Tab-separated table of C-alpha atoms in Angstrom:
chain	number	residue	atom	x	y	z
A	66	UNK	CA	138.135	-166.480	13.874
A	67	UNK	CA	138.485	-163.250	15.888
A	68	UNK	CA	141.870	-161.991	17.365
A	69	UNK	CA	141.752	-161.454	20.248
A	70	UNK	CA	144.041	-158.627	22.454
A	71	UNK	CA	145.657	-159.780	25.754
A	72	UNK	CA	147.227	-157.615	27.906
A	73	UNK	CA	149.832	-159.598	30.002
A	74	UNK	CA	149.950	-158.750	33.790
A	75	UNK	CA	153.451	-156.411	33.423
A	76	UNK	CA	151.428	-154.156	30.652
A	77	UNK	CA	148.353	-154.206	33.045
A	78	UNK	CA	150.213	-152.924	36.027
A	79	UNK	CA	152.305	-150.507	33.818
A	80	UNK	CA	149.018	-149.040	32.557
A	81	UNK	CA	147.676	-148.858	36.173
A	82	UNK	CA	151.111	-147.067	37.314
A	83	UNK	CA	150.564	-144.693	34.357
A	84	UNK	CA	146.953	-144.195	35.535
A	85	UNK	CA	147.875	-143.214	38.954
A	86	UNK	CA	150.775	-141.249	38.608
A	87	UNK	CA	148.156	-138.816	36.174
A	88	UNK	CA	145.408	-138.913	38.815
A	89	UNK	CA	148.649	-137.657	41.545
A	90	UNK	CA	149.333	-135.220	38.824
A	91	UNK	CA	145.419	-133.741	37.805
A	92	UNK	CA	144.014	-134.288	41.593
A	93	UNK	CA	146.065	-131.149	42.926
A	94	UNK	CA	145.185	-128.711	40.130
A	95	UNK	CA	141.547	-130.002	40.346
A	96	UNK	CA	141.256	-129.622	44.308
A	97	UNK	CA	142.699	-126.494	44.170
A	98	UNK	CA	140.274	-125.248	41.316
A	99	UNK	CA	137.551	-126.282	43.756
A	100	UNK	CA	138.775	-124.007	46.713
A	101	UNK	CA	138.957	-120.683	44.022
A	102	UNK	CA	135.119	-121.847	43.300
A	103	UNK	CA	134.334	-122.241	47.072
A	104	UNK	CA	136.448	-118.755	47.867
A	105	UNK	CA	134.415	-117.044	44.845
A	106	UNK	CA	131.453	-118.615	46.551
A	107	UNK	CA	132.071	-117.235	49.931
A	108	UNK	CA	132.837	-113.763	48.602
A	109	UNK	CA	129.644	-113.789	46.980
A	110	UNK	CA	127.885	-114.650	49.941
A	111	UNK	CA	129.783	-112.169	52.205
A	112	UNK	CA	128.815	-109.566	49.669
A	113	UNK	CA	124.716	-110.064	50.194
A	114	UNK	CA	125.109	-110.868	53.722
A	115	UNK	CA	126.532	-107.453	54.375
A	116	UNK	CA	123.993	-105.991	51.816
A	117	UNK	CA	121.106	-107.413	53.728
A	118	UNK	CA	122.923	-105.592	56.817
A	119	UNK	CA	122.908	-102.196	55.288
A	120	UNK	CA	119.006	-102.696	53.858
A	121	UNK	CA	117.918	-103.312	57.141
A	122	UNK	CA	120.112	-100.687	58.600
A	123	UNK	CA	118.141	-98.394	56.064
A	124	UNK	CA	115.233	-99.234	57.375
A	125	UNK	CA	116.073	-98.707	61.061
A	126	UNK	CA	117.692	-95.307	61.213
A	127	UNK	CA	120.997	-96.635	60.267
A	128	UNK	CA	121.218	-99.205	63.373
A	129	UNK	CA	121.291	-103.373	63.377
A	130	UNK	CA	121.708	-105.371	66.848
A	131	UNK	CA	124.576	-107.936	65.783
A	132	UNK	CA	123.791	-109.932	68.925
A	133	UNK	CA	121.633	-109.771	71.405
A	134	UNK	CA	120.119	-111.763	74.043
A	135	UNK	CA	116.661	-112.302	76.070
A	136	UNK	CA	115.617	-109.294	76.216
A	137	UNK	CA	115.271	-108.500	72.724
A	138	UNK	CA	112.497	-110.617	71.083
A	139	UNK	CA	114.622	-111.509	68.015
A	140	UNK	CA	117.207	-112.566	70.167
A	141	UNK	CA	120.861	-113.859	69.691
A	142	UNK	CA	122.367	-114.429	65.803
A	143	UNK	CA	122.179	-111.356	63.379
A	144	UNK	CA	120.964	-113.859	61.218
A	145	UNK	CA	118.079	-115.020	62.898
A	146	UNK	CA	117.142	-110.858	63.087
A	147	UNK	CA	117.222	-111.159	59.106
A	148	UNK	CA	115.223	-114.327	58.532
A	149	UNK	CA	112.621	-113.539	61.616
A	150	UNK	CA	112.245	-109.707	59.325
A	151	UNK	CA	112.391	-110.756	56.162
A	152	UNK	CA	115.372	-109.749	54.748
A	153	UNK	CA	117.222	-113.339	54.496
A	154	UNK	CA	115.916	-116.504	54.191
A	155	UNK	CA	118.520	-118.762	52.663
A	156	UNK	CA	121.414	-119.965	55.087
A	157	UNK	CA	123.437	-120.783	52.345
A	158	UNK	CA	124.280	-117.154	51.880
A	159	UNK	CA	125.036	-116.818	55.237
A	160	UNK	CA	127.881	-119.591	55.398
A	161	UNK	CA	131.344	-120.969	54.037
A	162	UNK	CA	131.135	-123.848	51.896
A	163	UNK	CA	134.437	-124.929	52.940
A	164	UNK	CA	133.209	-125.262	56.149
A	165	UNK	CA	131.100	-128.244	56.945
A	166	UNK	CA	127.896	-127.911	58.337
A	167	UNK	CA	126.251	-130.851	59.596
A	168	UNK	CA	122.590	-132.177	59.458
A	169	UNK	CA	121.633	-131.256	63.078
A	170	UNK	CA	123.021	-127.432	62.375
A	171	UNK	CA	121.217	-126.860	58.933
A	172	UNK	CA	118.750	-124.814	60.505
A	173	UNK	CA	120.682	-123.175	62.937
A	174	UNK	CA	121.139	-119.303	62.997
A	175	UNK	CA	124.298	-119.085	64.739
A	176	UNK	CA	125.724	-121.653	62.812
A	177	UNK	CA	126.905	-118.639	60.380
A	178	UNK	CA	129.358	-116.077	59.355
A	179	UNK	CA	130.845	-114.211	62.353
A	180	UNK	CA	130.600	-110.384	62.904
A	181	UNK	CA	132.074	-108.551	66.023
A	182	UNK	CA	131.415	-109.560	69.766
A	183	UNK	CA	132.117	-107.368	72.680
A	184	UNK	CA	131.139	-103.855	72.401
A	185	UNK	CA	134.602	-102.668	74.252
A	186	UNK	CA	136.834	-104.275	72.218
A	187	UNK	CA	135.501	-103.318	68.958
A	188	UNK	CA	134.025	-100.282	69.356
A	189	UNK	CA	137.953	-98.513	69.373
A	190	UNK	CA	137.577	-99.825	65.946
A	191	UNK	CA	134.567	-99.466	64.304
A	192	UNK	CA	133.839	-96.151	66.080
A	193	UNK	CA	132.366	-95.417	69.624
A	194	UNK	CA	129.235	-94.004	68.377
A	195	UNK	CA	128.815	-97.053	65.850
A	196	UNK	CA	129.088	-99.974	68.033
A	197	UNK	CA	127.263	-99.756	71.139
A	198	UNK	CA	125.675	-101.996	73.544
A	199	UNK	CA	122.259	-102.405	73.015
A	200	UNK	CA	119.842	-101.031	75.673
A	201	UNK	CA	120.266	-103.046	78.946
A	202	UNK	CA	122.490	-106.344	77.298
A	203	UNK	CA	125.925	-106.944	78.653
A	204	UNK	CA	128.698	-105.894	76.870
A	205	UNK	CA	129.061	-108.922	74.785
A	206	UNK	CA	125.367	-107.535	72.962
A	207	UNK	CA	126.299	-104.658	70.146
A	208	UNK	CA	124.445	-102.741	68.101
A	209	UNK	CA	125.921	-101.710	65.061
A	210	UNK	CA	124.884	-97.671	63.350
A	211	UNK	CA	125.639	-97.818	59.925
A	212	UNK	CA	125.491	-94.060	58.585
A	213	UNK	CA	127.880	-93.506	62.345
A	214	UNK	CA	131.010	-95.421	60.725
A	215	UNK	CA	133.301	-92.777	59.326
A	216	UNK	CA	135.135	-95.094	57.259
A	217	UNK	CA	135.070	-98.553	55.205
A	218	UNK	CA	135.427	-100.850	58.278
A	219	UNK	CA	135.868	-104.735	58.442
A	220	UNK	CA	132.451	-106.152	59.388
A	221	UNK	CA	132.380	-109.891	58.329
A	222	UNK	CA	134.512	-112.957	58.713
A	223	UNK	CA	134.905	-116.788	58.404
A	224	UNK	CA	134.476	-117.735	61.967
A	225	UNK	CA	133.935	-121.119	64.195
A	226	UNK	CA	133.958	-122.467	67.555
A	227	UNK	CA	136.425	-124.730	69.267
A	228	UNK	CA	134.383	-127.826	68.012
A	229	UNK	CA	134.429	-126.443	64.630
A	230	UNK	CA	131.214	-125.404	63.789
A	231	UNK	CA	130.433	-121.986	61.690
A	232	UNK	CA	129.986	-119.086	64.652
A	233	UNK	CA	128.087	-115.796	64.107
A	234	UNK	CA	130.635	-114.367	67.026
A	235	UNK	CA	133.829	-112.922	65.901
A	236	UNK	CA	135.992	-112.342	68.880
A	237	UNK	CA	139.397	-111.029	69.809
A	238	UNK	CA	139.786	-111.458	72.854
A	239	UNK	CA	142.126	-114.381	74.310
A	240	UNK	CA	139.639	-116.518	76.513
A	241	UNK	CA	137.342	-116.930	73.799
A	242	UNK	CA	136.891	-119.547	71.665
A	243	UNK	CA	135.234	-118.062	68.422
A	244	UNK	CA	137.626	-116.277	66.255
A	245	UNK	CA	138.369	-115.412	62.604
A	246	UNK	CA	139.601	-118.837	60.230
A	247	UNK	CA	140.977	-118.547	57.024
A	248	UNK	CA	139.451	-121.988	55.002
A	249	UNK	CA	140.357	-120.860	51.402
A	250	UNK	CA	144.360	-121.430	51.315
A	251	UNK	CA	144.926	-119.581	54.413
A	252	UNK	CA	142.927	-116.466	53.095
A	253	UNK	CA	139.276	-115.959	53.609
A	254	UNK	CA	137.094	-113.027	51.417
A	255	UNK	CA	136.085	-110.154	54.127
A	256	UNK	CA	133.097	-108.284	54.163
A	257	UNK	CA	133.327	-104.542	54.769
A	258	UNK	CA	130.605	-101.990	55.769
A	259	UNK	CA	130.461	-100.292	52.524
A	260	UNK	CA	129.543	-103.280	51.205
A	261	UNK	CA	132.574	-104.630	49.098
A	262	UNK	CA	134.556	-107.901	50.094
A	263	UNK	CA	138.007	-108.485	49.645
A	264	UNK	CA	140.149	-111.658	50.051
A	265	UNK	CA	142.615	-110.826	53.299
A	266	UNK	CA	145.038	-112.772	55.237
A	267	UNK	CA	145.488	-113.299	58.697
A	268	UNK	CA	148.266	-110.877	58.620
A	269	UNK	CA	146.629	-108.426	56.301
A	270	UNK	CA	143.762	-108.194	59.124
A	271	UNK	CA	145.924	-107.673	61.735
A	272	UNK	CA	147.687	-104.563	59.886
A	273	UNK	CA	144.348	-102.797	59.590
A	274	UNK	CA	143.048	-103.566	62.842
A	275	UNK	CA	146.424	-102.253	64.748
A	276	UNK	CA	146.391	-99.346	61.903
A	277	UNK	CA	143.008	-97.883	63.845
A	278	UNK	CA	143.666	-99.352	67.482
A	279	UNK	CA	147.525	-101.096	67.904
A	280	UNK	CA	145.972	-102.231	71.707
A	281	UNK	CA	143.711	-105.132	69.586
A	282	UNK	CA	145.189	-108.729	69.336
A	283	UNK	CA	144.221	-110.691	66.525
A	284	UNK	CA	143.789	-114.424	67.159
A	285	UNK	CA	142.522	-116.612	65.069
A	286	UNK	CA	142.277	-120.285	64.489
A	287	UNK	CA	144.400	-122.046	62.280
A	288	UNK	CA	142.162	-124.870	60.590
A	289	UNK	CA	138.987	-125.133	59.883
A	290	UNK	CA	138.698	-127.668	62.939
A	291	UNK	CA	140.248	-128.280	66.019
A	292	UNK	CA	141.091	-125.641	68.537
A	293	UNK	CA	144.801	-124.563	67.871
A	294	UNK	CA	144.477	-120.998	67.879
A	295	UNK	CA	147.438	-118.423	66.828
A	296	UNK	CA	148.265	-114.660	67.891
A	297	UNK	CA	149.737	-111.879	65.874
């Protein structure tokens, strides 16, 4: 006849203690080896998103509309100009994938990375002649000239609305509601116009934006949800 092992109920409980006090240990180090895949993820994706900028931007004498309205037949999202040309079709390379994006916004073009909004409070910074308003479009409408940017210029964010959701607007101005968020341990990979993408801070932004015009602010929410906003 077969022995049979019993574990008594104090060696049960000490081998679920000892279970759970590893998972409190390894859970950390694993979460936080997720967020450097979902950060190498987003860098990747701000990296082609800016390259299909500059490709189209080749192929239009240098110039993109990053946001538009009616007037403009590809209205609105500087994604939805991509997709509607051809130059971008998946919207996975478009977003953060620390930022949820629900079922209903799958499909939605402005549910994406954020570039610059308002024409005169950017264009101190990216250049005069390289952010303009497009043709008869309110201020809030730029067009972006490529070959008229005299130096390596932050183009691309993380950015969301007060709700949450991924925004293709990237605003400065207090009254707004989307601005820059930092999802990947309170840093976020930038994409530049000469194409490269580097991992910044909120602080780190607000340096080089004051180190080309000191009259910007820099807000910028704090979480990845909610609507508690900060200013340097």
């Amino acid at each position: 006849m077969k022995n049979l092992f019993k574990f008594t109920l104090i060696e049960l409980l000490v081998v679920i203690a000892i279970i759970a006090i590893l998972a409190g240990m390894l859970l950390p180090a694993l979460n936080k080896a997720r967020e450097k895949a979902r950060s190498a993820s987003c860098m990747s994706n701000k990296k082609q998103s800016v390259m299909y900028i500059q490709i189209y931007c080749d192929d239009h004498n240098g110039a993109m509309i990053l946001r538009s309205r009616n007037t403009d037949p590809t209205h609105c999202a500087w994604f939805r100009r991509l997709r509607l040309t051809g130059y971008a079709t998946d919207f996975k390379t478009a977003r953060c994938p620390s930022i949820t994006v629900d079922s209903a916004n799958k499909n939605d073009e402005a549910v994406t990375y954020g570039v610059p909004r308002r024409v005169s409070v950017w264009s101190p910074y990216l250049g005069t002649t390289a952010f303009t308003t497009f043709a008869d479009e309110a201020d809030d409408c730029g067009m972006l000239n490529i070959y008229n940017v005299k130096s390596p210029k932050m183009l691309m964010a993380d950015a969301r609305d007060a709700n949450g959701k991924q925004c293709f607007e990237w605003s400065l101005i207090t009254g707004a509601n989307n601005y820059a968020v930092f999802p990947h341990g309170d840093k976020a990979p930038i994409g530049w116009t000469d194409g490269h993408a580097e991992t910044m801070d909120a602080k780190s932004m607000n340096t080089t934006l004051d180190d080309d015009d000191a009259s910007m602010d820099f807000i910028y929410y704090t979480a990845t949800s909610g609507s508690t906003t900060a200013t340097l």
